[in-house]
Amino acid sequence: MGKVVLGVSVGVAVAACAVAALVVGRRVKSRRKWNRVVGVLKELEESCETTVGRLRQVVDAMAVEMHAGLASEGGSKLKMLLTFVDNLPSGSEKGIFYALDLGGTNFRVLRVELGGQRSDLDPDVEQQPIPEQLMTGRSEDLFDFIASSLYQFVEKGNDSVQSLVTKELGFTFSFPVKQTSVSSGVLIKWTKAFAIKDMVGKEVAGALQQALTRKGLNMRVAVLQVNDTVGTIALGHYHDEDTVAAVIIGTGTNACYWERTDAIIKCQGLLTTSGSMVVNMEWGHFWSSHLPRTSYDIELDAESPNPNDQGFEKMISGMYLGDIVRRVILRMSEESDIFGPVSSRLYMPFALRTPAMAAMHEDDSPELMEVARILKDVLDIPDIPLKARKLVVKICDVVTRRAARLAAAGIVGILKKIGRDGSGGITGGRSRSDVKMRRTAVAVEGSLYTQYTMFREYLHEALHEILGEDIARHVVINVTEDGSGIGAALLAASHSSSGSVDNIQLV
Ligand code: ADP
Ligand code: MG
């Protein structure tokens, strides 16, 4: 009997030990897995490192590439396109001006009335879809349709359609165009849903002008604007005459700035009354070996429809940030089970959009309930522990911080190129303290900047770090809204044939 008891108790003890060993074993295994995930995070942090030293290298590289792009066609990844915009609205413009914004499936018509004293802008705007058949038909039909809509818009606004005074129009046309003057350019190719064969290689503003004339509308296409950054600098300058550059940080990213024509070496003999011109950088294409690149960026680029292109944009803009985060979560999920079984959604490109990523990043609830909700609803990852949710927030933080700091370096690169970074320009020489810094404004537009507080704060912080407080306090960022529409109308005003002469009699 005693033997049996002994036997049983030994059995129980052995079983208990086995259970304990199993538990400990699991714990060790899970700690090992957790360590692996932490390792992935650490590696991400290291490869996204943006020390001030590194950012300054990016600043220098940006300024150097700008030089190269201005020196010769194809001299840099930065295209540095001429816009022929040689004056910017000052706020003293008076009269009624129109804009037409064509760039997607909708087009917009706008009217602004300017009172001459940097008046508040309160445009009338109308948006209309473009009938599908017109996007692939004949150019004449498309432009006749647009002219008719504009005619009705002018009429509805109690402006005389057959007025003896020519109305001035800014035409925003967001397609690849070879600009030939401030009011003309040739269509290189259609993009998005458009495919009107007879238009390729033709002059765009001319085609619209002819349609306006056919319609009997006394209106002149004063400005052809092929990039929305140009409208943004115009709008920025209307409100703040110290504006020297404009940056868009939304789905994509781009910048333009005010450059002296004698610095545009690739276009010798370029004469403008102001001696300057807006240059569209197409900075999304910028590339430098100083950019902190991760394996996720390399994969994202390789799987994109345009590999080896838009490198800067792929690290910064709203189109991509969410997808970088998805890739990191996928790697972690594959290397451990802290996110449960690997969710098939994690393999879907762009399954995690930047606004959802921003919402996780900015979740300030103690239990990170918003993170839990988004992981579940968007990525099909339910019920993960709090520490894993914290990890996700950290990933978002690393990716966004890098993006915002690189955007800040890009901005300082522009300031350096035009001698507004306090260093005495790209050729240097003078010390920071010798230079009297002029107030300098940069117009910024785009939802990534305006809607994503953490992004905005990181960008500002980096500007201060790179420039130093003494210089940074002379640099202001002004948010603008709808440069592509209102900016075009303002450019029509500043490029109108009557200059800023009072043509208020149009009313
Ligand atoms: P677009 O660049 O398409 O002209 P926007 O400037 O509005 O238009 O930018 C839209 C992009 O901004 C979205 O594609 C998205 O990536 C990003 N975005 C929009 N809202 C937010 C948000 N709340 N948080 C973070 N990013 C956002
Ligand atoms: Mg936009």
Coordinates of C-alpha atoms and ligand atoms in Angstrom, one line a residue:
M1 CA 0.0 0.0 0.0
G2 CA 2.8 2.3 1.1
K3 CA 4.6 1.5 -2.2
V4 CA 1.6 2.5 -4.1
V5 CA 1.2 5.8 -2.3
L6 CA 4.9 6.5 -2.8
G7 CA 4.5 5.6 -6.5
V8 CA 1.6 7.9 -6.9
S9 CA 3.2 10.8 -5.1
V10 CA 6.4 10.3 -7.2
G11 CA 4.2 10.3 -10.2
V12 CA 2.5 13.5 -9.2
A13 CA 5.9 15.1 -8.5
V14 CA 7.2 14.1 -11.9
A15 CA 4.1 15.4 -13.6
A16 CA 4.4 18.7 -11.6
C17 CA 8.0 19.1 -12.6
A18 CA 7.1 18.4 -16.3
V19 CA 4.4 21.1 -16.2
A20 CA 6.7 23.5 -14.5
A21 CA 9.4 22.8 -17.1
L22 CA 6.8 23.3 -19.9
V23 CA 5.7 26.6 -18.4
V24 CA 9.3 27.8 -18.0
G25 CA 10.1 26.5 -21.4
R26 CA 7.2 28.4 -22.9
R27 CA 8.2 31.5 -21.0
V28 CA 11.8 31.3 -22.2
K29 CA 10.5 30.7 -25.8
S30 CA 8.1 33.6 -25.6
R31 CA 10.8 35.8 -24.1
R32 CA 13.1 34.8 -26.9
K33 CA 10.4 35.7 -29.4
W34 CA 9.7 39.0 -27.7
N35 CA 13.4 39.7 -27.8
R36 CA 13.4 39.0 -31.5
V37 CA 10.6 41.5 -32.1
V38 CA 12.4 44.0 -30.0
G39 CA 15.5 43.3 -32.2
V40 CA 13.4 44.1 -35.3
L41 CA 12.3 47.4 -33.7
K42 CA 15.9 48.3 -32.7
E43 CA 17.1 47.6 -36.2
L44 CA 14.3 49.8 -37.6
E45 CA 15.2 52.6 -35.2
E46 CA 18.9 52.4 -36.2
S47 CA 18.3 52.4 -39.9
C48 CA 15.8 55.3 -39.6
E49 CA 18.3 57.4 -37.6
T50 CA 18.1 61.1 -38.4
T51 CA 20.7 62.8 -36.2
V52 CA 21.2 66.5 -36.8
G53 CA 24.5 65.6 -38.4
R54 CA 22.8 63.3 -40.9
L55 CA 20.0 65.8 -41.6
R56 CA 22.6 68.5 -42.4
Q57 CA 24.2 66.1 -44.9
V58 CA 20.8 65.8 -46.5
V59 CA 20.4 69.6 -46.5
D60 CA 23.8 69.9 -48.3
A61 CA 22.9 67.2 -50.8
M62 CA 19.6 68.8 -51.6
A63 CA 21.3 72.2 -52.2
V64 CA 24.0 70.5 -54.4
E65 CA 21.4 68.6 -56.4
M66 CA 19.4 71.8 -56.9
H67 CA 22.5 73.4 -58.4
A68 CA 23.1 70.4 -60.6
G69 CA 19.5 70.4 -61.9
L70 CA 19.7 74.1 -62.7
A71 CA 23.1 73.7 -64.5
S72 CA 21.9 71.3 -67.1
E73 CA 18.9 69.3 -68.3
G74 CA 19.1 65.9 -66.7
G75 CA 22.0 67.1 -64.5
S76 CA 20.3 65.8 -61.4
K77 CA 17.4 63.7 -60.3
L78 CA 15.8 67.0 -59.4
K79 CA 14.2 68.2 -62.6
M80 CA 14.2 71.9 -61.6
L81 CA 11.5 72.8 -64.1
L82 CA 11.0 76.4 -65.3
T83 CA 7.5 77.7 -64.7
F84 CA 7.9 81.1 -66.3
V85 CA 6.0 82.6 -63.3
D86 CA 8.1 85.7 -62.8
N87 CA 6.0 87.6 -60.4
L88 CA 3.9 86.6 -57.4
P89 CA 0.8 88.2 -56.2
S90 CA 1.5 91.0 -53.7
G91 CA -1.9 91.5 -52.2
S92 CA -2.5 94.7 -54.0
E93 CA -4.4 93.1 -56.9
K94 CA -7.9 94.3 -57.6
G95 CA -10.7 92.9 -59.6
I96 CA -12.5 89.6 -60.3
F97 CA -10.4 86.7 -61.5
Y98 CA -11.1 83.1 -62.5
A99 CA -9.5 79.8 -62.2
L100 CA -10.1 76.4 -63.8
D101 CA -8.7 73.3 -62.1
L102 CA -8.5 70.2 -64.3
G103 CA -6.5 67.3 -62.9
G104 CA -8.7 64.3 -62.2
T105 CA -12.2 63.0 -62.8
N106 CA -13.6 66.3 -61.5
F107 CA -12.9 69.8 -62.6
R108 CA -13.5 73.0 -60.7
V109 CA -14.2 76.6 -61.6
L110 CA -13.4 79.4 -59.1
R111 CA -13.9 83.1 -58.9
V112 CA -12.2 85.4 -56.5
E113 CA -12.8 89.1 -56.0
L114 CA -9.8 91.0 -54.9
G115 CA -10.0 94.3 -53.0
G116 CA -6.4 95.3 -53.2
Q117 CA -5.5 95.1 -49.6
R118 CA -4.5 91.6 -49.1
S119 CA -8.2 91.0 -48.6
D120 CA -9.6 87.8 -47.3
L121 CA -10.1 85.3 -50.0
D122 CA -13.6 84.0 -50.2
P123 CA -13.8 82.3 -53.5
D124 CA -17.0 81.0 -55.2
V125 CA -16.2 77.4 -56.2
E126 CA -18.1 74.9 -58.3
Q127 CA -17.1 71.4 -58.9
Q128 CA -18.3 69.1 -61.7
P129 CA -17.5 65.6 -62.9
I130 CA -16.2 65.2 -66.4
P131 CA -18.4 62.9 -68.4
E132 CA -16.5 59.7 -69.0
Q133 CA -16.8 59.7 -72.8
L134 CA -15.2 63.1 -72.9
M135 CA -12.0 61.8 -71.2
T136 CA -11.2 59.5 -74.2
G137 CA -12.9 61.4 -77.0
R138 CA -11.8 64.5 -79.0
S139 CA -10.0 67.4 -77.4
E140 CA -12.5 69.9 -78.9
D141 CA -15.4 68.2 -77.2
L142 CA -13.7 68.2 -73.8
F143 CA -12.7 71.9 -74.1
D144 CA -16.1 72.9 -75.4
F145 CA -17.7 71.2 -72.4
I146 CA -15.3 73.0 -70.1
A147 CA -16.0 76.4 -71.8
S148 CA -19.7 75.9 -71.5
S149 CA -19.5 75.2 -67.8
L150 CA -17.3 78.2 -67.3
Y151 CA -19.8 80.3 -69.3
Q152 CA -22.6 79.3 -67.0
F153 CA -20.5 79.9 -64.0
V154 CA -19.7 83.4 -65.1
E155 CA -23.3 84.1 -65.9
K156 CA -24.6 82.7 -62.6
G157 CA -22.2 85.0 -60.7
N158 CA -23.8 88.0 -62.3
D159 CA -20.6 88.8 -64.2
S160 CA -21.2 89.8 -67.7
V161 CA -20.3 87.0 -70.1
Q162 CA -19.8 89.3 -73.1
S163 CA -18.1 92.1 -71.1
L164 CA -15.9 94.4 -73.1
V165 CA -13.2 93.9 -70.5
T166 CA -11.4 90.7 -70.9
K167 CA -11.6 88.5 -67.9
E168 CA -8.4 86.8 -66.8
L169 CA -8.2 83.1 -66.1
G170 CA -5.7 80.8 -64.4
F171 CA -5.7 77.3 -65.8
T172 CA -4.4 74.5 -63.6
F173 CA -3.7 71.5 -65.7
S174 CA -2.2 68.7 -63.7
F175 CA -0.7 66.5 -66.4
P176 CA 2.8 66.2 -67.8
V177 CA 3.3 69.3 -69.8
K178 CA 6.4 70.9 -71.4
Q179 CA 5.8 74.5 -70.4
T180 CA 6.8 77.1 -73.1
S181 CA 5.7 80.3 -71.5
V182 CA 3.7 81.4 -68.4
S183 CA 0.5 80.9 -70.4
S184 CA 1.4 78.0 -72.8
G185 CA 2.6 74.4 -72.7
V186 CA 2.5 71.3 -74.8
L187 CA 0.9 68.1 -73.4
I188 CA 3.5 65.3 -73.2
K189 CA 1.1 62.5 -72.2
W190 CA -2.2 62.0 -70.5
T191 CA -2.3 60.2 -67.1
K192 CA -5.1 59.1 -64.8
A193 CA -8.4 58.3 -66.7
F194 CA -7.7 60.6 -69.6
A195 CA -6.6 59.4 -73.1
I196 CA -7.5 62.0 -75.8
K197 CA -5.1 61.1 -78.6
D198 CA -5.4 64.2 -80.7
M199 CA -4.3 66.4 -77.8
V200 CA -0.9 64.8 -77.2
G201 CA 1.9 67.1 -78.5
K202 CA -0.6 70.1 -78.7
E203 CA -0.6 73.4 -76.9
V204 CA -3.0 73.1 -73.9
A205 CA -3.9 76.7 -73.1
G206 CA -4.4 77.4 -76.8
A207 CA -6.9 74.6 -77.0
L208 CA -8.9 76.1 -74.1
Q209 CA -8.5 79.6 -75.4
Q210 CA -10.1 78.5 -78.8
A211 CA -13.0 76.9 -77.0
L212 CA -13.6 80.0 -75.0
T213 CA -13.6 82.1 -78.1
R214 CA -16.0 79.6 -79.9
K215 CA -18.3 80.1 -76.9
G216 CA -18.1 83.9 -77.1
L217 CA -16.6 84.2 -73.7
N218 CA -14.3 87.2 -73.4
M219 CA -11.8 85.6 -71.3
R220 CA -8.0 85.2 -71.6
V221 CA -5.9 82.2 -70.3
A222 CA -3.4 84.4 -68.5
V223 CA -1.6 81.5 -66.7
L224 CA -1.1 77.9 -67.4
Q225 CA -0.2 76.2 -64.1
V226 CA 1.0 72.7 -64.4
N227 CA 1.9 72.1 -60.8
D228 CA 0.0 72.8 -57.7
T229 CA 3.1 73.9 -55.7
V230 CA 3.2 77.0 -57.9
G231 CA -0.3 78.0 -56.9
T232 CA 0.7 77.3 -53.3
I233 CA 3.7 79.7 -53.5
A234 CA 1.4 82.3 -55.1
L235 CA -1.2 82.0 -52.4
G236 CA 1.5 82.0 -49.7
H237 CA 3.0 85.2 -51.2
Y238 CA -0.4 86.9 -51.5
H239 CA -0.7 86.6 -47.7
D240 CA 2.9 87.0 -46.8
E241 CA 5.4 88.8 -49.0
D242 CA 8.4 87.1 -47.4
T243 CA 7.3 83.7 -48.9
V244 CA 10.2 82.2 -50.9
A245 CA 9.1 78.6 -51.2
A246 CA 6.1 76.3 -51.1
V247 CA 6.0 72.6 -50.1
I248 CA 3.2 70.1 -50.5
I249 CA 3.0 67.2 -48.2
G250 CA -0.1 65.1 -48.9
T251 CA -0.5 61.9 -50.9
G252 CA 2.7 62.9 -52.7
T253 CA 5.2 65.6 -52.0
N254 CA 6.8 68.4 -54.0
A255 CA 8.3 71.8 -53.6
C256 CA 8.9 75.0 -55.6
Y257 CA 10.8 78.2 -54.8
W258 CA 11.7 81.6 -56.0
E259 CA 15.0 81.6 -57.8
R260 CA 17.1 84.2 -59.5
T261 CA 17.1 83.7 -63.3
D262 CA 20.9 84.1 -63.5
A263 CA 21.2 81.0 -61.3
I264 CA 19.2 79.0 -63.9
I265 CA 22.3 78.2 -66.0
K266 CA 20.6 75.6 -68.2
C267 CA 18.5 78.4 -69.7
Q268 CA 21.0 81.1 -70.6
G269 CA 19.7 84.5 -71.4
L270 CA 16.4 84.1 -69.6
L271 CA 15.1 87.5 -68.9
T272 CA 12.3 88.4 -66.6
T273 CA 11.2 91.8 -65.3
S274 CA 11.7 90.6 -61.7
G275 CA 15.0 88.9 -62.4
S276 CA 13.5 85.8 -60.8
M277 CA 11.2 82.9 -61.5
V278 CA 9.4 80.1 -59.7
V279 CA 11.2 76.8 -60.2
N280 CA 9.3 73.6 -59.7
M281 CA 11.8 71.2 -58.1
E282 CA 9.8 67.9 -58.4
W283 CA 11.6 67.1 -55.2
G284 CA 9.9 63.7 -54.8
H285 CA 12.7 62.4 -57.2
F286 CA 15.5 63.6 -54.9
W287 CA 18.0 61.0 -53.9
S288 CA 21.1 60.9 -51.8
S289 CA 23.2 58.2 -50.2
H290 CA 22.8 60.2 -47.0
L291 CA 19.1 59.3 -46.8
P292 CA 18.5 56.7 -44.0
R293 CA 17.1 53.8 -45.9
T294 CA 15.8 50.5 -44.5
S295 CA 15.1 47.1 -46.0
Y296 CA 11.4 48.0 -45.9
D297 CA 12.0 51.0 -48.2
I298 CA 14.0 48.8 -50.6
E299 CA 11.2 46.2 -50.7
L300 CA 8.5 48.9 -51.1
D301 CA 10.5 50.5 -53.9
A302 CA 11.1 47.2 -55.7
E303 CA 7.4 46.3 -55.6
S304 CA 6.2 49.7 -56.7
P305 CA 5.3 50.5 -60.3
N306 CA 8.2 53.0 -60.5
P307 CA 11.2 51.4 -58.9
N308 CA 14.3 53.6 -58.4
D309 CA 12.2 56.6 -58.8
Q310 CA 10.6 59.1 -56.4
G311 CA 12.9 57.9 -53.6
F312 CA 12.4 61.0 -51.4
E313 CA 8.6 60.8 -51.8
K314 CA 8.5 57.2 -50.9
M315 CA 10.1 58.0 -47.5
I316 CA 8.0 61.1 -46.8
S317 CA 4.5 61.2 -48.3
G318 CA 1.1 60.0 -47.2
M319 CA 0.9 57.5 -50.0
Y320 CA 3.6 55.4 -48.4
L321 CA 4.0 55.9 -44.6
G322 CA 1.2 53.4 -43.7
D323 CA 2.7 50.8 -46.0
I324 CA 6.1 51.1 -44.5
V325 CA 4.5 50.4 -41.1
R326 CA 2.6 47.5 -42.5
R327 CA 5.8 45.9 -43.7
V328 CA 7.4 46.2 -40.3
I329 CA 4.4 44.7 -38.6
L330 CA 4.5 41.9 -41.1
R331 CA 8.2 41.2 -40.4
M332 CA 7.5 41.1 -36.7
S333 CA 4.5 38.9 -37.1
E334 CA 6.5 36.4 -39.2
E335 CA 9.3 36.3 -36.7
S336 CA 7.1 35.7 -33.6
D337 CA 3.6 35.0 -32.6
I338 CA 3.0 38.2 -30.6
F339 CA 0.5 39.3 -33.3
G340 CA -1.1 35.8 -33.3
P341 CA -1.1 33.8 -36.6
V342 CA 0.2 35.9 -39.5
S343 CA -2.8 37.8 -40.8
S344 CA -3.2 37.5 -44.6
R345 CA -4.1 41.2 -44.6
L346 CA -0.5 42.0 -43.7
Y347 CA 0.5 40.8 -47.2
M348 CA -1.8 43.2 -48.9
P349 CA 0.0 46.2 -50.3
F350 CA -1.4 49.5 -48.8
A351 CA -3.8 47.6 -46.5
L352 CA -2.8 50.1 -43.8
R353 CA -3.4 53.6 -45.0
T354 CA -1.6 56.6 -43.5
P355 CA -4.6 58.2 -41.8
A356 CA -5.2 54.9 -39.9
M357 CA -1.6 54.7 -39.0
A358 CA -1.7 58.3 -37.7
A359 CA -4.8 57.4 -35.7
M360 CA -2.8 54.6 -34.0
H361 CA 0.2 56.8 -33.5
E362 CA -1.9 59.5 -31.8
D363 CA -4.0 57.1 -29.7
D364 CA -3.7 58.6 -26.2
S365 CA -6.0 56.2 -24.4
P366 CA -4.2 54.3 -21.6
E367 CA -5.2 50.9 -23.0
L368 CA -4.5 51.9 -26.6
M369 CA -8.0 51.0 -27.6
E370 CA -7.9 52.8 -30.9
V371 CA -4.7 50.8 -31.8
A372 CA -6.6 47.6 -30.9
R373 CA -9.6 48.6 -33.0
I374 CA -7.6 49.5 -36.1
L375 CA -5.4 46.4 -35.9
K376 CA -8.6 44.3 -35.7
D377 CA -10.7 46.1 -38.3
V378 CA -8.0 47.0 -40.8
L379 CA -5.4 44.3 -40.4
D380 CA -7.5 41.5 -39.0
I381 CA -5.2 41.2 -35.9
P382 CA -7.5 40.8 -32.9
D383 CA -6.6 40.6 -29.2
I384 CA -3.0 41.3 -28.9
P385 CA -1.5 42.3 -25.5
L386 CA -0.9 45.9 -24.5
K387 CA 2.8 45.6 -24.9
A388 CA 2.4 44.6 -28.5
R389 CA 0.1 47.5 -29.1
K390 CA 2.7 49.8 -27.6
L391 CA 5.2 48.3 -30.1
V392 CA 2.9 49.3 -33.0
V393 CA 2.7 52.9 -31.8
K394 CA 6.5 52.9 -31.6
I395 CA 6.8 51.7 -35.2
C396 CA 4.5 54.5 -36.4
D397 CA 6.5 57.0 -34.4
V398 CA 9.8 55.9 -35.9
V399 CA 8.5 56.0 -39.5
T400 CA 6.7 59.3 -39.1
R401 CA 9.6 61.0 -37.3
R402 CA 12.0 60.1 -40.0
A403 CA 9.6 61.3 -42.7
A404 CA 9.0 64.7 -41.0
R405 CA 12.6 65.3 -40.3
L406 CA 13.6 64.5 -43.9
A407 CA 11.0 66.9 -45.1
A408 CA 12.4 69.6 -42.8
A409 CA 15.9 68.9 -44.2
G410 CA 14.5 69.3 -47.7
I411 CA 13.1 72.7 -46.7
V412 CA 16.4 73.8 -45.2
G413 CA 18.1 72.6 -48.4
I414 CA 16.0 75.1 -50.4
L415 CA 16.8 77.9 -47.9
K416 CA 20.5 77.0 -48.1
K417 CA 20.4 77.2 -51.9
I418 CA 19.0 80.7 -51.8
G419 CA 21.1 81.9 -48.9
R420 CA 18.3 82.0 -46.3
D421 CA 19.6 79.4 -43.9
G422 CA 21.9 81.8 -42.2
S423 CA 25.0 80.1 -43.5
G424 CA 25.7 82.6 -46.3
G425 CA 24.6 80.3 -49.1
I426 CA 25.9 77.1 -50.6
T427 CA 29.4 78.6 -51.3
G428 CA 29.5 79.3 -47.6
G429 CA 32.4 81.4 -46.2
R430 CA 30.7 83.6 -43.7
S431 CA 30.0 82.4 -40.3
R432 CA 26.4 82.1 -39.1
S433 CA 26.7 85.0 -36.7
D434 CA 27.9 87.4 -39.5
V435 CA 24.8 87.0 -41.5
K436 CA 21.8 89.1 -40.9
M437 CA 18.9 86.8 -41.4
R438 CA 15.9 88.1 -43.2
R439 CA 12.4 86.9 -42.2
T440 CA 11.7 84.0 -44.5
A441 CA 8.3 82.3 -45.0
V442 CA 7.5 78.9 -46.5
A443 CA 4.0 78.1 -47.6
V444 CA 3.0 74.5 -46.7
E445 CA 0.0 72.6 -47.9
G446 CA -1.3 69.0 -47.7
S447 CA -3.1 66.8 -45.3
L448 CA -0.1 64.9 -44.0
Y449 CA 1.2 68.2 -42.6
T450 CA -2.2 69.8 -41.6
Q451 CA -4.0 66.7 -40.2
Y452 CA -1.2 64.8 -38.6
T453 CA -0.1 66.7 -35.5
M454 CA 2.9 64.4 -34.7
F455 CA 4.2 64.8 -38.2
R456 CA 3.9 68.6 -38.0
E457 CA 5.6 68.8 -34.6
Y458 CA 8.5 66.6 -35.7
L459 CA 9.0 68.7 -38.8
H460 CA 9.1 71.9 -36.7
E461 CA 11.4 70.4 -34.2
A462 CA 13.8 69.3 -36.9
L463 CA 13.8 72.8 -38.5
H464 CA 14.9 74.2 -35.2
E465 CA 17.5 71.6 -34.6
I466 CA 19.1 72.0 -38.1
L467 CA 18.9 75.8 -38.3
G468 CA 19.6 76.5 -34.6
E469 CA 17.2 78.7 -32.6
D470 CA 18.8 82.0 -33.7
I471 CA 18.1 81.4 -37.4
A472 CA 14.9 79.3 -36.9
R473 CA 13.1 82.2 -35.3
H474 CA 13.3 84.1 -38.6
V475 CA 11.7 81.2 -40.5
V476 CA 8.0 80.9 -40.5
I477 CA 5.8 78.2 -42.0
N478 CA 2.4 79.3 -43.2
V479 CA -0.3 76.8 -44.0
T480 CA -2.2 77.5 -47.2
E481 CA -5.3 75.9 -48.5
D482 CA -6.2 75.3 -52.1
G483 CA -3.2 76.7 -53.8
S484 CA -4.1 74.8 -56.9
G485 CA -7.4 76.6 -57.3
I486 CA -7.1 80.0 -55.6
G487 CA -3.4 80.3 -56.3
A488 CA -4.2 80.0 -60.1
A489 CA -6.7 82.8 -59.9
L490 CA -4.2 84.9 -58.0
L491 CA -1.5 84.2 -60.6
A492 CA -4.0 85.2 -63.3
A493 CA -4.3 88.5 -61.4
S494 CA -0.6 89.1 -61.1
H495 CA -0.1 88.2 -64.7
S496 CA -3.1 89.9 -66.0
S497 CA -2.6 92.2 -69.1
S498 CA -3.8 95.1 -67.0
G499 CA -1.4 94.4 -64.2
S500 CA -2.9 95.4 -60.9
V501 CA -4.9 98.2 -62.5
D502 CA -8.3 98.5 -61.0
N503 CA -10.6 96.5 -63.3
I504 CA -13.3 96.3 -60.6
Q505 CA -15.8 97.6 -63.2
L506 CA -16.3 94.0 -64.3
V507 CA -18.8 93.6 -61.5
Ligands
ADP1 P1 -3.7 65.3 -52.1 O1 -2.2 65.2 -51.7 O2 -4.2 64.0 -52.6 O3 -3.9 66.4 -53.1 P2 -4.2 66.0 -49.4 O4 -3.3 67.1 -49.3 O5 -5.5 66.1 -48.7 O6 -4.6 65.6 -50.9 O7 -3.5 64.7 -48.8 C1 -4.1 63.5 -48.7 C2 -3.2 62.5 -48.1 O8 -2.8 62.9 -46.8 C3 -3.8 61.2 -47.9 O9 -3.6 60.3 -49.0 C4 -3.2 60.6 -46.6 O10 -2.0 59.9 -47.0 C5 -2.8 61.9 -45.9 N1 -3.7 62.1 -44.8 C6 -5.0 62.6 -44.9 N2 -5.5 62.7 -43.6 C7 -4.6 62.3 -42.8 C8 -4.6 62.2 -41.3 N3 -5.6 62.5 -40.6 N4 -3.4 61.7 -40.8 C9 -2.4 61.4 -41.5 N5 -2.3 61.5 -42.9 C10 -3.4 61.9 -43.5
MG2 MG -3.3 68.4 -53.2

